Coordinates of C-alpha atoms in Angstrom, one line a residue:
Chain A
X1 CA 62.9 81.4 115.7
X2 CA 62.4 79.1 118.6
X3 CA 61.3 79.8 122.2
X4 CA 64.9 79.6 123.2
X5 CA 66.4 82.2 120.8
X6 CA 65.3 85.2 122.9
X7 CA 67.4 84.4 125.9
X8 CA 70.3 83.2 123.7
X9 CA 71.2 86.5 122.0
X10 CA 72.6 89.3 124.1
X11 CA 71.1 92.0 121.9
X12 CA 67.6 92.5 120.8
X13 CA 67.6 94.5 117.6
X14 CA 66.2 97.6 119.4
X15 CA 69.4 97.6 121.5
X16 CA 71.9 97.9 118.7
X17 CA 73.1 101.2 119.9
X18 CA 71.6 103.6 117.3
X19 CA 68.5 105.8 117.2
X20 CA 68.1 109.5 117.9
X21 CA 70.3 111.0 120.7
X22 CA 71.8 107.5 121.2
X23 CA 75.0 109.1 122.6
X24 CA 72.9 109.7 125.8
X25 CA 69.6 107.9 125.4
X26 CA 70.1 104.2 125.0
X27 CA 66.5 103.1 124.6
X28 CA 62.9 104.1 124.9
X29 CA 60.1 102.0 126.4
X30 CA 56.3 102.3 126.4
X31 CA 54.2 100.2 128.7
X32 CA 50.4 100.2 128.6
X33 CA 48.6 98.4 131.4
X34 CA 45.2 96.8 130.5
X35 CA 42.8 94.4 132.3
X36 CA 39.8 92.4 131.4
X37 CA 36.6 93.7 133.0
X38 CA 35.2 90.3 133.7
X39 CA 38.0 88.4 135.4
X40 CA 39.5 89.1 138.9
X41 CA 42.9 90.8 138.6
X42 CA 46.1 88.6 138.7
X43 CA 46.7 88.9 142.4
X44 CA 43.2 87.4 143.1
X45 CA 42.6 85.0 140.3
X46 CA 42.9 81.2 140.5
X47 CA 44.8 79.0 138.1
X48 CA 41.8 78.3 135.9
X49 CA 41.1 82.0 135.5
X50 CA 44.8 82.7 134.7
X51 CA 44.8 80.0 132.0
X52 CA 41.6 81.6 130.7
X53 CA 43.3 85.0 130.4
X54 CA 46.3 83.5 128.6
X55 CA 43.9 81.7 126.1
X56 CA 41.8 84.8 125.5
X57 CA 44.6 87.2 124.9
X58 CA 46.4 84.7 122.7
X59 CA 43.2 84.3 120.7
X60 CA 42.7 88.1 120.5
X61 CA 46.3 88.4 119.1
X62 CA 45.7 85.9 116.4
X63 CA 46.0 87.4 113.0
X64 CA 47.6 90.6 114.3
X65 CA 50.9 91.4 112.6
X66 CA 53.5 94.1 113.4
X67 CA 54.8 96.6 110.8
X68 CA 57.1 94.0 109.3
X69 CA 54.0 91.8 108.7
X70 CA 54.9 89.2 111.2
X71 CA 52.7 87.8 114.0
X72 CA 53.6 87.8 117.6
X73 CA 55.0 84.5 119.0
X74 CA 53.4 83.3 122.3
X75 CA 55.9 81.9 124.8
X76 CA 54.5 80.4 128.0
X77 CA 56.6 81.1 131.0
X78 CA 56.4 77.5 132.1
X79 CA 58.0 76.5 128.8
X80 CA 61.2 78.4 129.9
X81 CA 63.8 77.3 132.4
X82 CA 64.2 79.5 135.5
X83 CA 67.4 80.8 134.0
X84 CA 65.9 81.6 130.7
X85 CA 63.1 83.5 132.4
X86 CA 65.7 85.5 134.3
X87 CA 67.5 86.3 131.0
X88 CA 64.2 87.6 129.6
X89 CA 64.1 90.0 132.6
X90 CA 67.7 91.2 132.0
X91 CA 66.8 91.8 128.4
X92 CA 63.8 93.9 129.6
X93 CA 61.3 91.7 127.8
X94 CA 59.5 90.9 131.0
X95 CA 59.7 91.8 134.7
X96 CA 60.7 90.1 137.9
X97 CA 57.1 90.1 139.1
X98 CA 55.9 88.4 135.9
X99 CA 58.3 85.5 136.0
X100 CA 57.1 84.7 139.5
X101 CA 53.5 84.2 138.3
X102 CA 52.3 80.6 138.2
X103 CA 50.5 80.9 134.9
X104 CA 51.8 83.6 132.5
X105 CA 52.9 84.1 129.0
X106 CA 54.7 86.5 126.7
X107 CA 53.8 87.5 123.2
X108 CA 57.0 88.6 121.4
X109 CA 57.6 90.2 118.1
X110 CA 60.4 88.7 116.1
X111 CA 62.7 91.7 116.6
X112 CA 61.8 91.7 120.3
X113 CA 60.6 95.3 120.1
X114 CA 57.1 94.3 121.2
X115 CA 56.5 92.2 124.2
X116 CA 53.0 91.6 125.6
X117 CA 53.1 90.3 129.2
X118 CA 50.1 88.3 130.0
X119 CA 49.2 88.0 133.7
X120 CA 51.8 90.3 135.1
X121 CA 50.5 92.6 137.8
X122 CA 47.8 93.4 135.2
X123 CA 46.2 90.9 132.8
X124 CA 47.9 92.5 129.9
X125 CA 50.9 94.8 129.7
X126 CA 51.8 95.9 126.2
X127 CA 55.4 96.9 126.0
X128 CA 57.2 98.5 123.0
X129 CA 60.9 99.2 122.9
X130 CA 62.9 101.3 120.6
X131 CA 66.6 102.4 120.2
X132 CA 67.5 105.9 121.3
X133 CA 64.9 108.6 122.0
X134 CA 61.8 107.3 120.2
X135 CA 59.0 107.4 122.7
X136 CA 56.5 108.7 120.2
X137 CA 56.9 106.0 117.6
X138 CA 56.9 103.4 120.4
X139 CA 53.7 104.9 121.8
X140 CA 52.1 104.8 118.4
X141 CA 52.9 101.1 118.0
X142 CA 51.6 100.3 121.5
X143 CA 48.4 102.1 120.9
X144 CA 47.9 100.4 117.6
X145 CA 48.2 97.0 119.3
X146 CA 46.0 98.2 122.1
X147 CA 43.2 99.3 119.7
X148 CA 43.3 95.9 118.0
X149 CA 43.0 94.1 121.3
X150 CA 40.3 96.4 122.5
X151 CA 38.2 95.4 119.6
X152 CA 38.2 91.8 120.9
X153 CA 38.6 92.0 124.6
X154 CA 36.4 93.9 127.1
X155 CA 39.0 96.3 128.7
X156 CA 38.2 97.4 132.3
X157 CA 37.5 101.1 131.7
X158 CA 35.8 103.8 133.8
X159 CA 34.4 107.1 132.5
X160 CA 36.1 109.0 135.2
X161 CA 39.4 107.0 135.9
X162 CA 40.0 105.6 132.5
X163 CA 41.7 102.2 132.2
X164 CA 41.3 100.4 135.6
X165 CA 44.6 98.8 136.7
X166 CA 45.4 96.5 139.5
X167 CA 47.4 99.2 141.3
X168 CA 45.7 102.7 141.3
X169 CA 49.2 104.2 140.7
X170 CA 48.7 103.2 137.0
X171 CA 45.0 104.2 136.3
X172 CA 44.0 106.4 133.5
X173 CA 46.2 105.9 130.5
X174 CA 47.9 102.8 132.1
X175 CA 51.0 104.4 130.5
X176 CA 54.5 104.2 131.7
X177 CA 56.9 105.8 129.3
X178 CA 60.6 105.3 130.1
X179 CA 64.0 106.1 128.7
X180 CA 67.3 104.6 129.7
X181 CA 69.9 107.3 129.8
X182 CA 73.7 107.1 130.3
X183 CA 74.9 110.1 132.3
X184 CA 78.7 109.6 133.0
X185 CA 79.4 113.3 132.5
X186 CA 76.8 114.6 134.9
X187 CA 77.9 112.0 137.4
X188 CA 81.5 113.1 137.2
X189 CA 80.4 116.7 137.6
X190 CA 78.3 115.8 140.6
X191 CA 75.2 117.1 139.0
X192 CA 73.0 114.0 139.0
X193 CA 71.2 114.8 142.2
X194 CA 70.1 118.3 141.0
X195 CA 69.1 116.9 137.6
X196 CA 67.0 114.2 139.1
X197 CA 65.4 116.6 141.5
X198 CA 64.4 118.8 138.5
X199 CA 62.9 115.8 136.8
X200 CA 60.9 114.8 139.8
X201 CA 59.5 118.4 140.1
X202 CA 58.3 117.9 136.5
X203 CA 56.3 114.8 137.0
X204 CA 59.1 112.3 136.3
X205 CA 61.0 109.8 138.3
X206 CA 64.5 108.3 137.9
X207 CA 66.0 105.1 139.2
X208 CA 68.8 102.7 138.6
X209 CA 69.0 100.5 135.5
X210 CA 67.5 97.2 136.6
X211 CA 64.1 98.2 138.0
X212 CA 62.7 98.5 141.4
X213 CA 65.1 98.9 144.3
X214 CA 68.2 98.6 142.2
X215 CA 71.0 101.1 142.5
X216 CA 72.2 103.0 139.5
X217 CA 75.0 100.9 138.0
X218 CA 77.2 102.1 135.3
X219 CA 75.7 105.7 135.4
X220 CA 72.6 104.3 133.8
X221 CA 69.2 105.7 134.8
X222 CA 65.7 105.0 133.9
X223 CA 63.5 108.0 133.7
X224 CA 59.7 107.5 133.7
X225 CA 56.5 109.5 134.0
X226 CA 55.3 109.5 137.5
X227 CA 51.6 110.1 136.9
X228 CA 49.3 108.2 134.5
X229 CA 46.0 110.0 135.0
X230 CA 44.9 113.4 133.7
X231 CA 47.0 113.9 130.6
X232 CA 46.6 112.3 127.2
X233 CA 49.3 109.7 126.2
X234 CA 50.7 112.0 123.5
X235 CA 51.1 114.9 125.9
X236 CA 52.8 112.7 128.6
X237 CA 55.3 111.5 126.0
X238 CA 55.9 114.9 124.4
X239 CA 56.7 116.4 127.8
X240 CA 59.1 113.6 128.5
X241 CA 60.8 113.8 125.1
X242 CA 61.4 117.5 125.6
X243 CA 62.8 117.1 129.1
X244 CA 65.0 114.2 128.0
X245 CA 66.3 116.3 125.0
X246 CA 67.3 119.0 127.4
X247 CA 68.9 116.5 129.7
X248 CA 70.9 115.1 126.7
X249 CA 72.1 118.5 125.7
X250 CA 73.2 119.2 129.2
X251 CA 75.1 115.8 129.4
X252 CA 76.8 116.6 126.1
X253 CA 77.9 120.0 127.2
X254 CA 79.3 118.6 130.5
X255 CA 81.2 116.0 128.5
X256 CA 82.7 118.7 126.3
X257 CA 83.7 120.7 129.3
X258 CA 85.2 117.7 131.1
X259 CA 87.2 117.0 128.0
X260 CA 88.5 120.5 127.7
X261 CA 89.3 120.9 131.4
X262 CA 90.7 117.5 132.3
X263 CA 91.4 116.1 128.9
X264 CA 94.5 114.0 129.7
X265 CA 93.1 112.8 133.1
X266 CA 89.9 111.8 131.4
X267 CA 91.6 110.1 128.6
X268 CA 93.8 108.2 131.0
X269 CA 90.8 107.0 133.0
X270 CA 89.1 105.8 129.9
X271 CA 92.1 104.1 128.5
X272 CA 92.7 102.4 131.8
X273 CA 89.1 101.2 131.9
X274 CA 89.6 99.8 128.4
X275 CA 92.9 98.1 129.5
X276 CA 91.3 96.4 132.4
X277 CA 88.3 95.3 130.4
X278 CA 90.5 94.1 127.6
X279 CA 92.8 92.1 129.8
X280 CA 91.3 91.3 133.2
X281 CA 90.9 87.6 134.0
X282 CA 88.3 88.1 136.7
X283 CA 85.8 90.9 137.0
X284 CA 82.7 91.5 139.2
X285 CA 79.4 92.7 137.7
X286 CA 79.7 96.0 139.5
X287 CA 83.2 96.7 138.4
X288 CA 82.4 95.7 134.8
X289 CA 79.5 98.1 134.7
X290 CA 81.5 100.9 136.1
X291 CA 84.3 100.4 133.5
X292 CA 81.9 99.8 130.7
X293 CA 80.4 103.2 131.4
X294 CA 83.8 104.8 131.0
X295 CA 84.3 102.8 127.9
X296 CA 81.1 104.1 126.4
X297 CA 82.0 107.6 127.3
X298 CA 85.3 107.1 125.5
X299 CA 83.4 105.8 122.4
X300 CA 81.1 108.8 122.4
X301 CA 84.0 111.3 122.8
X302 CA 85.9 109.5 120.0
X303 CA 88.7 108.7 122.5
X304 CA 88.5 105.0 121.6
X305 CA 88.2 105.0 117.8
X306 CA 88.6 101.2 117.6
X307 CA 85.2 100.6 119.2
X308 CA 81.5 101.2 118.3
X309 CA 78.6 102.0 120.6
X310 CA 77.1 98.6 120.0
X311 CA 79.7 96.8 122.1
X312 CA 78.6 98.7 125.1
X313 CA 75.0 97.6 124.9
X314 CA 76.2 94.1 124.3
X315 CA 78.4 94.1 127.4
X316 CA 75.7 95.7 129.6
X317 CA 73.3 92.9 129.0
X318 CA 75.9 90.2 128.6
X319 CA 77.6 90.9 131.9
X320 CA 74.4 90.5 133.9
X321 CA 74.5 87.3 136.1
X322 CA 71.7 85.3 134.6
X323 CA 72.6 86.0 131.0
X324 CA 76.2 85.0 131.8
X325 CA 75.0 81.7 133.3
X326 CA 72.9 81.1 130.3
X327 CA 75.8 81.8 128.0
X328 CA 78.2 79.6 129.9
X329 CA 75.5 76.9 129.9
X330 CA 75.8 75.9 133.5
X331 CA 74.8 77.1 136.9
X332 CA 78.0 78.9 137.6
X333 CA 78.9 80.2 141.1
X334 CA 79.9 83.8 141.7
X335 CA 83.6 83.2 141.5
X336 CA 83.3 81.2 138.3
X337 CA 81.0 83.9 136.9
X338 CA 83.6 86.6 137.4
X339 CA 86.1 84.5 135.4
X340 CA 83.6 83.8 132.6
X341 CA 82.5 87.5 132.6
X342 CA 86.1 88.6 132.1
X343 CA 86.5 86.1 129.2
X344 CA 83.2 87.3 127.6
X345 CA 84.2 90.9 127.8
X346 CA 87.6 90.2 126.3
X347 CA 86.0 88.3 123.4
X348 CA 83.4 91.0 122.8
X349 CA 86.1 93.7 122.7
X350 CA 88.2 91.6 120.2
X351 CA 85.1 91.1 118.0
X352 CA 84.3 94.9 118.1
X353 CA 87.9 95.7 117.1
X354 CA 87.7 93.3 114.3
X355 CA 84.4 94.9 113.1
X356 CA 86.1 98.3 113.1
X357 CA 89.3 97.4 111.3
Chain B
X1 CA 62.5 94.5 155.8
X2 CA 63.9 97.9 156.6
X3 CA 67.1 97.8 158.7
X4 CA 66.2 101.1 160.3
X5 CA 62.7 100.8 161.5
X6 CA 62.3 97.0 161.1
X7 CA 58.6 97.5 160.2
X8 CA 58.2 98.5 156.6
X9 CA 59.5 96.5 153.6
X10 CA 62.9 97.7 152.3
X11 CA 62.5 99.3 148.9
X12 CA 65.7 101.4 148.9
X13 CA 69.0 99.7 148.6
X14 CA 72.1 101.8 149.1
X15 CA 75.5 100.6 148.2
X16 CA 78.7 102.5 149.2
X17 CA 82.2 101.8 148.4
X18 CA 84.7 103.6 150.7
X19 CA 88.4 102.7 150.3
X20 CA 87.5 99.5 148.7
X21 CA 85.1 98.4 151.5
X22 CA 81.6 97.9 150.3
X23 CA 78.7 98.5 152.6
X24 CA 75.0 97.9 151.9
X25 CA 71.9 99.3 153.5
X26 CA 68.4 98.2 152.9
X27 CA 65.8 100.8 153.9
X28 CA 62.1 101.6 153.5
X29 CA 61.4 104.8 151.5
X30 CA 60.5 106.7 154.6
X31 CA 63.6 105.9 156.6
X32 CA 65.7 106.5 153.5
X33 CA 64.2 110.0 153.1
X34 CA 64.8 110.7 156.8
X35 CA 68.4 109.6 156.6
X36 CA 68.9 111.7 153.5
X37 CA 69.7 108.7 151.3
X38 CA 67.1 109.7 148.8
X39 CA 65.4 112.9 147.9
X40 CA 62.2 112.9 146.0
X41 CA 64.3 111.8 143.1
X42 CA 64.5 108.0 143.6
X43 CA 60.8 107.6 143.4
X44 CA 60.4 103.9 142.5
X45 CA 56.9 102.6 141.8
X46 CA 57.1 101.0 145.2
X47 CA 57.6 104.4 146.7
X48 CA 54.7 105.8 144.7
X49 CA 52.6 103.0 146.1
X50 CA 53.7 103.8 149.6
X51 CA 52.6 107.4 149.1
X52 CA 49.3 106.2 147.7
X53 CA 48.6 104.0 150.7
X54 CA 49.5 106.9 153.0
X55 CA 47.1 109.0 151.1
X56 CA 44.3 106.5 151.8
X57 CA 44.5 107.8 155.3
X58 CA 45.0 105.8 158.5
X59 CA 45.7 102.5 156.7
X60 CA 48.9 102.9 154.7
X61 CA 52.0 101.2 156.1
X62 CA 53.8 104.5 155.7
X63 CA 51.3 106.3 157.9
X64 CA 52.1 106.9 161.5
X65 CA 48.4 106.6 162.3
X66 CA 48.4 103.0 161.1
X67 CA 47.4 101.9 164.6
X68 CA 43.8 100.8 164.6
X69 CA 42.9 103.1 167.4
X70 CA 44.0 106.2 165.5
X71 CA 42.3 105.1 162.3
X72 CA 39.2 107.2 161.6
X73 CA 36.0 105.2 161.3
X74 CA 35.0 105.1 157.7
X75 CA 32.3 103.2 156.0
X76 CA 34.4 101.6 153.3
X77 CA 37.1 100.6 155.8
X78 CA 35.3 97.4 156.8
X79 CA 33.7 96.8 153.5
X80 CA 34.4 94.2 150.8
X81 CA 34.1 94.4 147.0
X82 CA 30.8 92.7 146.3
X83 CA 32.2 91.3 143.0
X84 CA 35.5 89.7 144.0
X85 CA 35.2 89.8 147.8
X86 CA 38.4 91.8 148.4
X87 CA 38.3 93.4 151.8
X88 CA 39.2 97.0 151.7
X89 CA 41.6 96.4 154.6
X90 CA 43.6 94.0 152.4
X91 CA 43.8 96.6 149.6
X92 CA 45.0 99.2 152.1
X93 CA 47.8 96.8 153.0
X94 CA 48.9 95.7 149.5
X95 CA 47.7 98.5 147.2
X96 CA 46.4 95.9 144.8
X97 CA 42.8 95.9 143.8
X98 CA 41.0 92.6 143.2
X99 CA 38.9 93.3 140.1
X100 CA 37.6 96.1 137.9
X101 CA 34.5 96.5 140.2
X102 CA 36.7 97.3 143.2
X103 CA 37.0 100.8 141.8
X104 CA 33.2 101.2 142.1
X105 CA 33.0 99.5 145.5
X106 CA 35.7 101.7 147.0
X107 CA 35.2 104.8 144.9
X108 CA 34.8 107.1 147.9
X109 CA 38.0 105.9 149.6
X110 CA 40.0 105.8 146.4
X111 CA 39.0 109.2 145.0
X112 CA 41.1 111.5 147.2
X113 CA 44.2 109.2 147.1
X114 CA 44.1 108.9 143.3
X115 CA 43.8 112.6 143.0
X116 CA 46.7 113.1 145.4
X117 CA 49.2 110.9 143.6
X118 CA 48.2 111.7 140.1
X119 CA 47.4 115.4 140.6
X120 CA 44.3 114.9 138.5
X121 CA 41.0 113.2 138.9
X122 CA 39.8 112.5 135.4
X123 CA 41.2 110.4 132.5
X124 CA 42.1 112.1 129.3
X125 CA 43.3 110.2 126.4
X126 CA 42.9 106.9 124.6
X127 CA 39.5 105.1 125.1
X128 CA 38.5 101.6 124.1
X129 CA 36.3 101.5 121.0
X130 CA 32.8 100.1 121.2
X131 CA 34.1 96.6 122.0
X132 CA 32.2 93.8 123.5
X133 CA 29.8 94.9 126.2
X134 CA 31.3 94.9 129.7
X135 CA 30.4 91.8 131.6
X136 CA 30.5 91.3 135.3
X137 CA 33.4 89.5 137.0
X138 CA 32.7 85.8 136.5
X139 CA 31.0 83.9 139.3
X140 CA 30.0 87.0 141.2
X141 CA 27.1 89.2 141.9
X142 CA 28.1 91.5 139.1
X143 CA 29.0 95.1 138.7
X144 CA 26.7 96.4 141.3
X145 CA 26.1 100.1 140.8
X146 CA 28.6 100.3 138.0
X147 CA 29.3 103.6 136.3
X148 CA 27.8 104.4 133.0
X149 CA 28.8 101.7 130.6
X150 CA 32.5 102.0 129.9
X151 CA 33.4 102.5 126.3
X152 CA 29.8 103.6 125.5
X153 CA 29.9 106.2 122.9
X154 CA 29.2 109.7 124.1
X155 CA 28.2 112.4 121.6
X156 CA 30.0 115.6 121.7
X157 CA 26.9 117.4 122.9
X158 CA 26.4 115.0 125.7
X159 CA 30.1 115.3 126.7
X160 CA 30.0 119.1 126.7
X161 CA 26.8 119.0 128.8
X162 CA 28.4 116.6 131.3
X163 CA 31.6 118.7 131.4
X164 CA 29.6 121.9 132.0
X165 CA 27.8 120.3 134.9
X166 CA 31.2 119.2 136.3
X167 CA 32.6 122.7 135.8
X168 CA 29.8 124.2 137.9
X169 CA 30.4 121.6 140.6
X170 CA 34.1 122.2 140.5
X171 CA 33.7 126.0 140.9
X172 CA 31.2 125.5 143.7
X173 CA 33.7 123.3 145.5
X174 CA 36.5 125.7 144.8
X175 CA 38.5 123.0 142.9
X176 CA 39.9 125.7 140.6
X177 CA 42.6 123.5 139.0
X178 CA 39.9 121.1 137.9
X179 CA 37.7 123.9 136.8
X180 CA 40.4 125.3 134.6
X181 CA 41.0 122.0 133.0
X182 CA 37.3 121.4 132.4
X183 CA 37.0 124.9 130.9
X184 CA 39.8 124.1 128.5
X185 CA 38.2 120.8 127.6
X186 CA 34.9 122.4 126.9
X187 CA 36.5 125.1 124.8
X188 CA 38.4 122.5 122.7
X189 CA 35.2 120.5 122.1
X190 CA 33.0 123.5 121.2
X191 CA 35.7 124.8 118.9
X192 CA 35.6 121.7 116.7

């Protein structure tokens, strides 16, 4: 696997569309923020210090293997083109803040389910991704890697405040546990606001799919724990899994009700979404996401038997602007992108139908 | 920059489509809340940070008392971290600390704000093992007045003794939430 494979494929294996509760919960993510006690934090370190951190973390990772027995592969950000870096962000392997750093690197597992960001906002951010609702297994994997690194690196740790992070909003466990959920039913039933309010009253936050400041496109929300201090990692994750399970139950029952009450109308909307996606010659990112959400709802409700859930995840990543540019192999303008996007969607749907038949 | 107040960075982006016309608004969290565009639900990390900076008191960008005249005189306000040189004022603006020692240098200022946003004041959970001994930030005067060595092993007896002392202090200061947590922690430890 070369440094260029990761941006090349639309789907990391953790995004294949399976996993527990995958009809509502698309993926789970654990992030642990860690820092070295003896180097200024990334916002205040010079180039030499930043290079030093990359070298030390790479060295500390040497010999470590994931459950499949494979080591992590170190990718320096400056070895990737700007477009490739953006694709890494769209695949959730790194963050917009990370790719802006002058000296940074990623350590990736072969299946892209583990990604260690070096010199993001913190010196080290361990990220573990999993399909469906699997926060606990992802947490266990992240802590296993953290323990190995802690044997070799002096983590900044305080008896009172735990792991000391660059931003005090992350102190303590340094943990951000997130799930990506697809809530088309609750959105149609106008229940999103209430649900999100309930989550926020229970120490969780929700926002749109692509990180900070983005609006919720395609009825996709990312739910995370709001506080990182004062509760053990296992407890934070367990509370979230319980809340998300309840949320998933609610989404399912709303979908059932919608199907019972407005069956033909709903089916019509879903088939129309499919028709546009299957035949449009030009489509914007926003429209594609909106229709893909209906498509996915149709798959989950068995209204579109010719498709599987995998195609949805493929389309969500593949229709993002940078991936699309990467895929087309040129710096395409918006108009051209809309044409390419439509072509890519048609091709993906044809492939999915071929898989099913 | 926020389109409404023109002062704070825009962290909330609202897109509306009405009869095929798309409008966009870029607001700071505070104006977005005031306009009813977000409830407490769309709490992005940026919003959390804004809350944290407000909680620092007098210095946060979200605080109406950000004017220097209204800011209370506080010892840490003009100080710098002795290890990395970060001025507290800069932290109050960005929310980013400069090094591990900043937590020690600004402990008094950070304490209440950390408690407010996390609803807790003490770490529970994973600890680093007895790894390499902590070293001071390179090229600096070192971890002046650092807390007891991080990662140092603490026997259960020592831990219980420390927690008991904290419990008494918490009760004396009427921090009952903390007291309850400490009581549970002690119970769990002494049961083992």
